[in-house]
XYZ file of C-alpha atoms in Angstrom:
270
model
C 104.069 77.130 120.930
C 103.005 80.725 120.227
C 103.012 81.728 116.556
C 103.117 85.449 115.809
C 101.729 86.697 112.491
C 103.067 90.223 111.954
C 101.658 91.859 108.858
C 101.592 95.156 107.061
C 98.092 96.333 106.137
C 97.881 98.546 103.044
C 98.513 96.687 99.780
C 99.269 93.545 101.771
C 96.029 92.629 103.509
C 93.783 95.594 102.607
C 93.410 97.450 99.302
C 91.924 100.607 97.847
C 89.990 100.572 94.603
C 93.101 101.758 92.775
C 95.423 99.106 94.223
C 93.260 95.959 94.267
C 93.685 95.072 90.589
C 91.139 93.875 88.071
C 91.013 90.185 88.982
C 88.202 90.512 91.527
C 84.420 90.658 91.343
C 82.360 93.203 93.246
C 80.490 90.577 95.227
C 83.821 89.159 96.473
C 84.648 92.397 98.315
C 83.986 93.504 101.872
C 84.564 97.052 103.091
C 87.058 97.300 105.957
C 87.668 101.055 106.194
C 85.505 104.144 105.793
C 86.739 107.731 105.684
C 84.585 110.844 105.656
C 81.543 108.693 105.101
C 82.944 106.881 102.056
C 84.403 103.355 101.665
C 88.183 103.520 101.391
C 89.720 100.046 101.814
C 88.619 96.490 101.130
C 89.483 92.837 101.579
C 87.913 89.917 99.829
C 85.379 88.027 101.919
C 87.657 85.005 101.615
C 90.615 86.957 103.060
C 88.569 88.331 105.925
C 87.296 84.874 106.836
C 90.803 83.390 106.611
C 92.254 86.107 108.846
C 89.607 85.499 111.488
C 90.368 81.760 111.421
C 94.089 82.458 111.866
C 93.297 83.948 115.275
C 92.686 80.387 116.510
C 96.247 79.305 115.724
C 98.349 82.489 115.774
C 98.518 85.939 117.343
C 97.792 88.579 114.700
C 99.940 91.704 115.001
C 99.046 94.570 112.618
C 102.255 96.391 111.653
C 101.589 99.582 109.731
C 103.028 102.948 108.788
C 99.618 104.463 109.534
C 99.244 106.843 112.462
C 96.922 105.883 115.311
C 93.995 107.844 113.880
C 94.467 106.224 110.476
C 94.844 102.738 111.973
C 91.700 103.067 114.063
C 89.628 103.579 110.907
C 90.409 100.024 109.761
C 87.762 98.204 111.778
C 86.558 95.609 109.272
C 89.596 93.355 109.483
C 88.861 92.384 113.071
C 86.295 89.929 114.347
C 85.077 91.815 117.390
C 87.828 93.619 119.280
C 91.146 94.665 117.767
C 94.226 92.608 118.752
C 95.857 93.353 122.095
C 98.953 94.788 120.372
C 99.422 96.823 117.195
C 102.511 98.459 115.727
C 101.778 101.852 114.151
C 103.780 104.786 112.758
C 106.163 102.246 111.195
C 107.323 101.053 114.631
C 107.625 104.357 116.500
C 104.493 103.513 118.498
C 103.175 100.239 119.909
C 99.580 100.107 121.078
C 98.513 97.826 123.904
C 94.748 97.629 124.224
C 94.517 100.824 122.184
C 96.989 102.858 124.260
C 100.600 103.721 123.307
C 103.302 102.000 125.346
C 105.132 105.051 126.679
C 108.468 103.405 127.469
C 108.781 102.161 123.903
C 108.070 105.488 122.193
C 110.221 107.399 124.685
C 113.162 105.174 123.780
C 112.619 105.690 120.065
C 112.376 109.447 120.557
C 115.697 109.507 122.430
C 117.383 107.634 119.593
C 115.976 110.034 116.983
C 117.112 113.083 118.942
C 120.615 111.715 119.542
C 121.026 110.900 115.841
C 119.458 114.224 114.763
C 116.835 112.380 112.724
C 113.976 114.617 113.779
C 111.537 116.480 111.566
C 112.964 119.929 112.269
C 116.312 118.734 110.894
C 114.696 117.056 107.870
C 112.356 119.746 106.539
C 115.088 122.146 105.360
C 116.701 119.267 103.430
C 113.378 118.381 101.812
C 112.881 122.000 100.799
C 116.383 122.131 99.372
C 116.047 118.972 97.285
C 112.348 118.934 96.428
C 111.281 122.460 95.498
C 109.614 120.916 92.455
C 106.158 121.137 90.942
C 105.660 117.390 91.418
C 105.494 117.835 95.198
C 101.827 118.440 95.970
C 101.870 118.340 99.780
C 104.306 117.838 102.662
C 102.813 116.057 105.665
C 104.119 115.214 109.121
C 103.020 111.986 110.825
C 102.569 112.621 114.560
C 106.010 114.272 114.720
C 107.752 110.971 113.851
C 108.335 111.084 110.110
C 107.429 112.966 106.939
C 105.793 111.975 103.690
C 105.232 113.888 100.482
C 102.170 113.588 98.273
C 103.612 113.596 94.770
C 102.374 113.738 91.210
C 103.631 110.392 89.883
C 103.260 111.510 86.269
C 105.849 114.246 86.855
C 107.975 112.473 89.469
C 111.563 111.928 88.207
C 111.851 108.147 88.608
C 115.391 108.252 87.225
C 116.521 110.298 90.250
C 115.018 108.004 92.882
C 118.287 106.174 93.624
C 120.129 109.484 93.964
C 117.557 110.842 96.406
C 117.597 107.584 98.362
C 121.370 107.690 98.817
C 121.345 111.411 99.640
C 118.906 111.021 102.512
C 120.401 107.733 103.689
C 123.604 109.636 104.474
C 121.507 111.920 106.700
C 120.030 108.952 108.593
C 116.698 108.782 106.776
C 115.271 105.891 104.804
C 113.172 106.774 101.768
C 110.301 104.778 100.312
C 107.989 105.574 97.387
C 104.563 103.965 97.731
C 102.016 105.054 95.178
C 101.642 108.822 95.512
C 103.432 108.928 98.884
C 107.167 109.432 99.301
C 108.137 108.533 102.878
C 111.143 109.759 104.874
C 111.733 107.500 107.872
C 114.348 107.904 110.641
C 116.719 104.939 110.783
C 115.744 104.359 114.433
C 112.123 103.658 113.508
C 111.682 100.126 112.165
C 108.879 97.616 112.027
C 111.313 94.835 112.925
C 112.349 96.459 116.194
C 108.764 96.854 117.341
C 107.913 93.298 116.297
C 110.827 91.915 118.326
C 109.527 93.772 121.390
C 106.106 92.124 121.012
C 107.682 88.747 120.279
C 109.390 88.900 123.670
C 106.239 90.093 125.434
C 104.247 87.177 124.026
C 107.137 84.706 124.285
C 106.432 83.761 120.686
C 108.601 80.992 119.266
C 107.868 81.429 115.561
C 107.154 84.545 113.483
C 105.416 84.754 110.127
C 105.493 88.161 108.425
C 103.953 89.763 105.349
C 104.459 93.036 103.512
C 104.907 94.751 100.162
C 107.185 97.791 100.480
C 110.794 98.676 101.232
C 109.648 99.759 104.696
C 108.553 96.155 105.303
C 111.827 94.450 104.393
C 113.409 94.655 107.848
C 110.279 93.025 109.287
C 110.310 90.259 106.680
C 114.004 89.561 107.185
C 113.524 89.326 110.979
C 110.775 86.700 110.740
C 111.112 82.933 110.387
C 108.897 82.788 107.293
C 107.772 85.762 105.215
C 105.488 86.589 102.307
C 106.256 89.512 99.999
C 103.469 90.782 97.721
C 104.723 90.649 94.121
C 102.973 93.870 93.119
C 104.814 95.944 95.716
C 107.637 98.466 95.678
C 110.120 96.000 97.193
C 109.792 93.525 94.308
C 109.855 96.271 91.675
C 113.053 97.629 93.223
C 114.702 94.205 92.815
C 116.247 94.384 96.286
C 117.786 90.995 97.193
C 116.016 89.105 99.979
C 116.804 86.035 102.064
C 115.585 82.558 101.192
C 112.834 82.566 103.815
C 111.149 85.535 102.093
C 108.713 84.199 99.492
C 107.124 86.293 96.741
C 103.449 85.778 95.985
C 102.377 84.344 92.662
C 99.329 86.605 92.580
C 99.058 90.378 92.462
C 96.692 92.922 94.004
C 93.963 91.912 96.405
C 94.324 88.260 95.359
C 97.870 88.346 96.742
C 96.251 89.073 100.104
C 94.261 85.857 99.783
C 97.411 83.922 98.898
C 99.290 85.336 101.887
C 96.557 84.505 104.378
C 96.039 81.003 103.015
C 99.753 80.265 103.453
C 99.833 81.798 106.936
C 96.850 79.675 107.971
C 98.569 76.536 106.703
C 101.844 77.245 108.526
C 100.268 78.388 111.792
C 98.132 75.243 111.999
C 101.218 73.096 111.458
C 103.013 74.972 114.241
C 100.108 75.028 116.688
């Protein structure tokens, strides 16, 4: 039996200084990402060790909204080489041995074009709705989706539901994660990419983990899922299925809890 462990990275398995919480000692941490010569993301040593052990009983599939360049910075989570497959750009791209699978991305692109959920259609709508001083930057992610860097202190939280519904009608999902406000075409999903890998590996059981609204489709598609309690999805109070379990712990310690549970289940299923 092949067990597939499909997991989000940021604020699920890896954490910045700002997101890890206070319940961790410095000597518990291990750096897993460096950017411009400075440490950027961490795991606990316990989490790193647990993840490496999981490789003996399950296939680890990173599933992230990061672009390829951003994903390739996260080297400390792997023991030796990175996994054969990785889902990046929220599911728009699947890497096999570090190279994008062309047929997959070509299919996603065709869907986005046919539904008019492409960046050139989105940007005028963003400009129309978000010409506000709380928008600091507008960034495009490899021509797949857009995210805004926002000033959370000035961001109108009371209008979030309105904005979400407005862009949903245009075929775009919206997700606020920290200082980033994502706009994702409905054709690009983590679940779709995971299902493709599940078939390739002939996996019979899927365990998933995540923290944000962009992870919910992945968690719902798995057999057993862990949802980090500190994340956007829990704060939004979106209903989830019974096989989606919220962590008791928050921050980087939630990562430990997730990996301990995954290790337990994958060994039982091995």
